[in-house]
Short mmCIF file of C-alpha atoms and ligand atoms in Angstrom, two decimals:
data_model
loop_
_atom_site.label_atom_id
_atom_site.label_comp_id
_atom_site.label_asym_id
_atom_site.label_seq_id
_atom_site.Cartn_x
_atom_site.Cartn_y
_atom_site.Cartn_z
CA UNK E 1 0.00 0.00 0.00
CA UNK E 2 2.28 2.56 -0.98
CA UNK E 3 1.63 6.37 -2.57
CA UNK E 4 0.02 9.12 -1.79
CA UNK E 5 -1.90 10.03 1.41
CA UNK E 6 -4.89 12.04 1.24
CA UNK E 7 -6.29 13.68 4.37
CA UNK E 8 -9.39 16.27 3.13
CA UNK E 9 -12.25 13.65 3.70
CA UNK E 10 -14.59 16.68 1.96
CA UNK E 11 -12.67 16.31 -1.28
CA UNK E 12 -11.16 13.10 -1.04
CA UNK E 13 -13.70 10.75 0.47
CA UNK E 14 -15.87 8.45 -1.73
CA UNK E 15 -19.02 7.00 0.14
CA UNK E 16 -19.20 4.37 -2.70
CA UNK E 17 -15.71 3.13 -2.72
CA UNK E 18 -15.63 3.17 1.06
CA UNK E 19 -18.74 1.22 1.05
CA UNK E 20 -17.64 -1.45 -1.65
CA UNK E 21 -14.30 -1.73 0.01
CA UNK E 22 -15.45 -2.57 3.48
CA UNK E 23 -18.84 -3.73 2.92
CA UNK E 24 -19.48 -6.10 0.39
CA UNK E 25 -20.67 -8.58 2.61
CA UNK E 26 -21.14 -11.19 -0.26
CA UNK E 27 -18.65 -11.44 -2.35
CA UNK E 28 -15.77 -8.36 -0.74
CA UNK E 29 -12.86 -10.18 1.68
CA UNK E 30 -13.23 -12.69 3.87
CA UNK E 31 -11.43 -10.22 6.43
CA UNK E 32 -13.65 -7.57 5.87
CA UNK E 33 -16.75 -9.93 6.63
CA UNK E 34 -15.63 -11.32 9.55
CA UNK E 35 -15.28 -7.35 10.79
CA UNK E 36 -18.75 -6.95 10.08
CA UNK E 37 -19.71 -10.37 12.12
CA UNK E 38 -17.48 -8.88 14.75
CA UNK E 39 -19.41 -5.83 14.61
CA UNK E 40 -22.73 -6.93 14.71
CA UNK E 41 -22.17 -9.57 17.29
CA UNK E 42 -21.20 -6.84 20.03
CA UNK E 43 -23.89 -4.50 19.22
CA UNK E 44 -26.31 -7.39 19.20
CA UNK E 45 -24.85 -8.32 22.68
CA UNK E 46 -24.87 -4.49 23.77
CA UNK E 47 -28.08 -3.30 22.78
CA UNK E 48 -30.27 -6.91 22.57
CA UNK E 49 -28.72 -9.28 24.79
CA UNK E 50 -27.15 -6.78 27.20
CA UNK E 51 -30.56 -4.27 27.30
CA UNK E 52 -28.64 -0.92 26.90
CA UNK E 53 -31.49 1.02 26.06
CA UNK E 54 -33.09 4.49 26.29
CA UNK E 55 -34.66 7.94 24.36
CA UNK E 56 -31.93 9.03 22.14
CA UNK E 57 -28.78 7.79 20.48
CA UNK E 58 -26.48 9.54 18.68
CA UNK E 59 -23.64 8.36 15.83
CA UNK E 60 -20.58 10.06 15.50
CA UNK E 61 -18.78 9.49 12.53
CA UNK E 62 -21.53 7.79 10.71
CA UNK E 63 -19.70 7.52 7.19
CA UNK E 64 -22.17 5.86 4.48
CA UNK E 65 -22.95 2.85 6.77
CA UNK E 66 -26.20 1.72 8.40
CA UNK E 67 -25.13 -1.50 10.12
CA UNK E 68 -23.84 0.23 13.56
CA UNK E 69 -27.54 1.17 13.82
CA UNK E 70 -29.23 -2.33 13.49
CA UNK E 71 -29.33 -3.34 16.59
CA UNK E 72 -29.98 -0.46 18.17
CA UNK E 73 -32.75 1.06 16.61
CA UNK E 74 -34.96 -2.14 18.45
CA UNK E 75 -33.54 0.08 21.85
CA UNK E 76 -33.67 3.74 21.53
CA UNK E 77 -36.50 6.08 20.45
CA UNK E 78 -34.45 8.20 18.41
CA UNK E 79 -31.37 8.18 16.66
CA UNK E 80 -29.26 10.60 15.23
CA UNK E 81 -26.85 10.15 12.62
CA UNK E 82 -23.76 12.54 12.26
CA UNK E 83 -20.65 13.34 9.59
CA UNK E 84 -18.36 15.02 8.84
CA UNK E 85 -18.72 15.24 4.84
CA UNK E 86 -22.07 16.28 3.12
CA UNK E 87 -21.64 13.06 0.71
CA UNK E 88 -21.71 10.56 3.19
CA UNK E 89 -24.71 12.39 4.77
CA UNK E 90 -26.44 12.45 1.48
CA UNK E 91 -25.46 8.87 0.89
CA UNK E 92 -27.07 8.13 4.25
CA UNK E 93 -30.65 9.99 3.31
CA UNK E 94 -30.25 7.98 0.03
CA UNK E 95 -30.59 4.82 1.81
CA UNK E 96 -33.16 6.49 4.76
CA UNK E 97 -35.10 7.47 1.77
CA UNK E 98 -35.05 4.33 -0.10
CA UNK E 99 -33.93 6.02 -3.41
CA UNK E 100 -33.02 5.21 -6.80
CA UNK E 101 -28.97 3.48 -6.47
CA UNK E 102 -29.19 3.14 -2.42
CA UNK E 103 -27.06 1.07 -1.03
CA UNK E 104 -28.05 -2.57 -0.70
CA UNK E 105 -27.20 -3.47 2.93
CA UNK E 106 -29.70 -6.51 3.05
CA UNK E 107 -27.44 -9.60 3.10
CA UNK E 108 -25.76 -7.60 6.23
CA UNK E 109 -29.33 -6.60 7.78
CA UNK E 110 -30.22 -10.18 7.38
CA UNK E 111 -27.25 -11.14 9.05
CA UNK E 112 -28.23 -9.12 11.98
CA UNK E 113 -31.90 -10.49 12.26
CA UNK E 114 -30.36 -13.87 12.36
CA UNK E 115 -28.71 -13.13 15.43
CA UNK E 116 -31.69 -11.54 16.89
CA UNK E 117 -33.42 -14.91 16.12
CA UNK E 118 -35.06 -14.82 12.91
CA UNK E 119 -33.56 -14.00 9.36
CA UNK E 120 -36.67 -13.26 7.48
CA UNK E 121 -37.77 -10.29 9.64
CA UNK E 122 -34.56 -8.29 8.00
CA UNK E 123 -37.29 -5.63 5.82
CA UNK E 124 -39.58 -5.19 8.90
CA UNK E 125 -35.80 -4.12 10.83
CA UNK E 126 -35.18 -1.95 7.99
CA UNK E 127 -38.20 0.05 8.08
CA UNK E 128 -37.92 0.12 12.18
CA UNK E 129 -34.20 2.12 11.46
CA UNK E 130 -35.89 4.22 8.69
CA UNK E 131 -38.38 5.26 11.05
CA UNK E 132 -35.89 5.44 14.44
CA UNK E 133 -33.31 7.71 12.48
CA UNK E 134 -35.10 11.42 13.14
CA UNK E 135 -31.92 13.52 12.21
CA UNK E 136 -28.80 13.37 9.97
CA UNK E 137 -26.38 16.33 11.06
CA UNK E 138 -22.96 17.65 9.59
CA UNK E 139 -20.27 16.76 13.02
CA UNK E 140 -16.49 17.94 13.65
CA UNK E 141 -15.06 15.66 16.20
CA UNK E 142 -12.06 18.11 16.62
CA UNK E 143 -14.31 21.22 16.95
CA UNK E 144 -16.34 21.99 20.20
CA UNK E 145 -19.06 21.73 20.22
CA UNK E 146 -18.80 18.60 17.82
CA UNK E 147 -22.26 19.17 16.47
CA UNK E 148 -22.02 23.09 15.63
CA UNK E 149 -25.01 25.11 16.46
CA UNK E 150 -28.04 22.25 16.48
CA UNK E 151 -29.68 21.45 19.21
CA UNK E 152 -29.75 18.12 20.30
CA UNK E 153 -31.04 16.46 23.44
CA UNK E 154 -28.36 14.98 25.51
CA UNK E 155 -27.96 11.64 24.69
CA UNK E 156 -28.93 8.45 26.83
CA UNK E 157 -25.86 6.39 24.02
CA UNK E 158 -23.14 8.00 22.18
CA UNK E 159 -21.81 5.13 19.70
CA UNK E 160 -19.27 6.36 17.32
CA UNK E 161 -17.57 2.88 15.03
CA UNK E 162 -14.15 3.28 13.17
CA UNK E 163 -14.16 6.97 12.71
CA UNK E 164 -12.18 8.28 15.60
CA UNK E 165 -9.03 6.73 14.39
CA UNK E 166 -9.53 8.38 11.24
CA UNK E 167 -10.53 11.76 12.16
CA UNK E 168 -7.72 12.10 15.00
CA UNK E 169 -4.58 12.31 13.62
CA UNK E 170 -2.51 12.12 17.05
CA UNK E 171 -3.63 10.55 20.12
CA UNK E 172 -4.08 13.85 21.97
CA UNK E 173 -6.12 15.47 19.32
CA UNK E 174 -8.04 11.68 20.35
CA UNK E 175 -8.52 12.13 23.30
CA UNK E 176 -9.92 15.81 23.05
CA UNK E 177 -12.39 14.16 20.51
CA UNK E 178 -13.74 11.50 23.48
CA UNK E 179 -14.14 13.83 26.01
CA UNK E 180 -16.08 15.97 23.19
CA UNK E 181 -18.15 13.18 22.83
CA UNK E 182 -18.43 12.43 26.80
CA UNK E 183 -19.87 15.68 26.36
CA UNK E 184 -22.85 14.82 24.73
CA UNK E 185 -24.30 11.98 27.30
CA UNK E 186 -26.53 12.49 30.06
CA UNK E 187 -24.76 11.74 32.91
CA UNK E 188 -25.06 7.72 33.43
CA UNK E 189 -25.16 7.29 29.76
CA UNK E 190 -22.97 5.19 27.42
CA UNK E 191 -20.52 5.58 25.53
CA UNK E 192 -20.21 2.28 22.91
CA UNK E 193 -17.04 2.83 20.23
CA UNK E 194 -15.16 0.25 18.29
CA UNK E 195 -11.67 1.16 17.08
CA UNK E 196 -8.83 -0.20 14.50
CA UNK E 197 -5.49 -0.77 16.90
CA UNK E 198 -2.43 -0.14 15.77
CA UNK E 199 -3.49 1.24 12.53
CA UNK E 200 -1.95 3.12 10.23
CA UNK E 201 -3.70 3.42 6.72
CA UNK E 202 -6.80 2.25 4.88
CA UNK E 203 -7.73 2.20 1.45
CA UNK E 204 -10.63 4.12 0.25
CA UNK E 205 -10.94 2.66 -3.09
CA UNK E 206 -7.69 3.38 -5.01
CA UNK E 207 -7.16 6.13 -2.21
CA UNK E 208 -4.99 5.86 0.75
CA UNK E 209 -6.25 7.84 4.29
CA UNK E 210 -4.34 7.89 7.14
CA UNK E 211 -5.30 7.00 11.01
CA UNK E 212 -3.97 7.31 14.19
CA UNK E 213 -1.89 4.05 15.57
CA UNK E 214 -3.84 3.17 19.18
CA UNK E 215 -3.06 0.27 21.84
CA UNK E 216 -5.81 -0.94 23.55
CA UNK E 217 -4.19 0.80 26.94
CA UNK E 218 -4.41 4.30 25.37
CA UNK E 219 -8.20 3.64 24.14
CA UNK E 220 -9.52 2.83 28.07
CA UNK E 221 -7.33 5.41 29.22
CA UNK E 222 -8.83 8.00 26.62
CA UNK E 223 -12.33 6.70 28.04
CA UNK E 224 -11.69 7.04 31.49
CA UNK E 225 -10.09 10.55 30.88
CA UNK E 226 -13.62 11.59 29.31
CA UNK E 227 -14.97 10.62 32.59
CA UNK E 228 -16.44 6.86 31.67
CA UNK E 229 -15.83 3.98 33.58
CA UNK E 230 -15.35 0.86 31.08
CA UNK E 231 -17.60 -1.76 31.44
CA UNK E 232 -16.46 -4.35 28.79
CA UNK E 233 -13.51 -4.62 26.28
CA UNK E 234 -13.34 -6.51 23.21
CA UNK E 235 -10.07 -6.91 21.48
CA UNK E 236 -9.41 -9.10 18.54
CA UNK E 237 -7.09 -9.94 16.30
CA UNK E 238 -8.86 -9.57 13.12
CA UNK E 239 -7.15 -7.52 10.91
CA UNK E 240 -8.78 -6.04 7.18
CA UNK E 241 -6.94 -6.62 4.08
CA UNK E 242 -7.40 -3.08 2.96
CA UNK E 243 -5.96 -1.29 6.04
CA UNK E 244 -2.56 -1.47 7.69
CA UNK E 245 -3.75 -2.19 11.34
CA UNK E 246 -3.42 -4.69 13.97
CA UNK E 247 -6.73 -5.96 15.52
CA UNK E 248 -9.99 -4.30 16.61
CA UNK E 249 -11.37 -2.85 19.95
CA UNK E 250 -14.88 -2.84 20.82
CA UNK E 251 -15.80 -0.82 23.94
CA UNK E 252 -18.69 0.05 26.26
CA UNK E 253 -18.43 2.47 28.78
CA UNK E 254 -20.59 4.38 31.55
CA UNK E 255 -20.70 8.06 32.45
CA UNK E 256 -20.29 8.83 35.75
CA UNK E 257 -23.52 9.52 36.96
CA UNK E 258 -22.59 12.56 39.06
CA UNK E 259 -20.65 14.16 35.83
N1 SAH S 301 -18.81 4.68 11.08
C1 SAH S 301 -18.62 4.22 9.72
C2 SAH S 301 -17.68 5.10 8.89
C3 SAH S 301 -16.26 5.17 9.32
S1 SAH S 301 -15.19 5.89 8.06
C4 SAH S 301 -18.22 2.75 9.75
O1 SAH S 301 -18.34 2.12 10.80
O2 SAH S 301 -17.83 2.22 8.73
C5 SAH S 301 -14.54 7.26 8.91
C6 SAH S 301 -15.49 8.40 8.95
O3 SAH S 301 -14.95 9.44 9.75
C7 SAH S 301 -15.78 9.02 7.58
O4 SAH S 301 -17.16 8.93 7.32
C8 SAH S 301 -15.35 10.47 7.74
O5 SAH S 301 -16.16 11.38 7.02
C9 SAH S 301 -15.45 10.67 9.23
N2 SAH S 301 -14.67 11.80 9.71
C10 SAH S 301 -13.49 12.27 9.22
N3 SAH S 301 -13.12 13.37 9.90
C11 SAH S 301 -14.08 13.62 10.81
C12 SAH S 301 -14.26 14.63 11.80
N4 SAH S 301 -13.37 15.62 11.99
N5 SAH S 301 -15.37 14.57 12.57
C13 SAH S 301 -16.27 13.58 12.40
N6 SAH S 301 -16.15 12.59 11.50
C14 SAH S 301 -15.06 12.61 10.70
#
């Protein structure tokens, strides 16, 4: 993976390649599947299994991609969806609007239903997210606030999946992000995150975007620093074939209540 960097997601960034690079659940990598079933196994354990639930649940980082949301739309009442680039948003109200050249993310909402029990209910979860996502807002981890001028409720879940290590550049500018986010919870409330360790690149397409390398120490330390107390860690090894990195990190955490 050698050649250019690029760093100006506006400009840069294509929803489409992102999405057929990391999510072709059919017939992309086997490494990039097994991500996914990663994925979806600890939100299905966080928000199903587990019963984190509550009003409203916001996504930081959102990027093109529905799946973070599929097990938690059966929790929350409300869900906001955030990003940093206008095409990812408008790729996201694509799919919320069920337009012409969406993006097909059955075979990976089907996926999900089958771990919630039955397979064939994967249109009936689609139409619950449609209806549980109320806003889709423009968000600057590295600005404060994150979310500009809109109001939004303080949240009872802040979930924010693989986008941290790609909109921090150095692990201070990281941890400034999380406490940004800590920010945003009611106090009590959750913070859920997965995050690439040790990475250094991916591949958006032909394009190569660079990340900030994290051990699992610095990630709970980063947490606790925002003021959350981690209540489960999930490291593997699983590595994608279209990103230098070194495993995966999935993380729930708990505001302090008196915050
Ligand atoms: N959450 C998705 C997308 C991750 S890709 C998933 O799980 O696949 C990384 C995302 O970080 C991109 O959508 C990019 O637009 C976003 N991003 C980059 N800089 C950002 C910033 N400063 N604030 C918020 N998001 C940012």
């Amino acid at each position: 993976m050698e050649g250019k960097i690029y760093k100006d997601y506006e400009k840069e960034f294509s929803p489409r390649d992102y999405l057929d690079t990391f999510y072709n659940f059919n017939s992309g990598p086997v490494a990039e599947r097994e991500i996914v079933k990663f994925s979806l196994q600890n939100l299905y354990q966080t928000f199903s299994a587990g019963g984190l639930r509550g009003d409203v649940l916001i996504d930081i980082g959102s990027g093109p991609t529905i799946y973070q949301l599929l097990a938690a739309c059966e929790a929350f009442r409300e869900i906001i969806v955030t990003d940093y680039t206008p095409q990812n948003l408008q790729e996201l109200q694509k799919w919320l609007k069920k337009e012409p050249g969406a993006y097909d993310w059955s075979s990976i909402v089907q996926h999900a239903c089958e771990l919630e029990g039955d397979r064939s209910k994967w249109q009936e979860k689609e139409a619950k997210l449609r209806r549980t996502v109320t806003r889709v807002l423009k968000c600057d981890v590295t600005k404060t606030p994150p979310l500009g001028s809109a109001q939004v409720p303080l949240a009872d879940c802040v979930l924010t999946f693989l986008a941290m290590e790609c909109a921090c550049l150095d692990v201070d500018t990281y941890r400034a992000a999380l406490r940004r986010l800590a920010d945003l919870l009611k106090p009590g409330g959750h913070l859920v995150t997965m995050v690439t360790l040790g990475f250094q690149s991916y591949m958006v397409g032909p394009k190569k975007f660079p990340g900030v390398y994290l051990e699992r120490e610095t990630v709970e330390k980063a947490v606790q620093d925002a003021g959350c107390q981690v209540l489960k860690c999930n490291c593997t090894p699983l590595k994608y074939s279209q990103a230098l990195c070194e495993g995966l990190c999935f993380v729930v955490a708990r505001k302090s209540p008196s915050a």
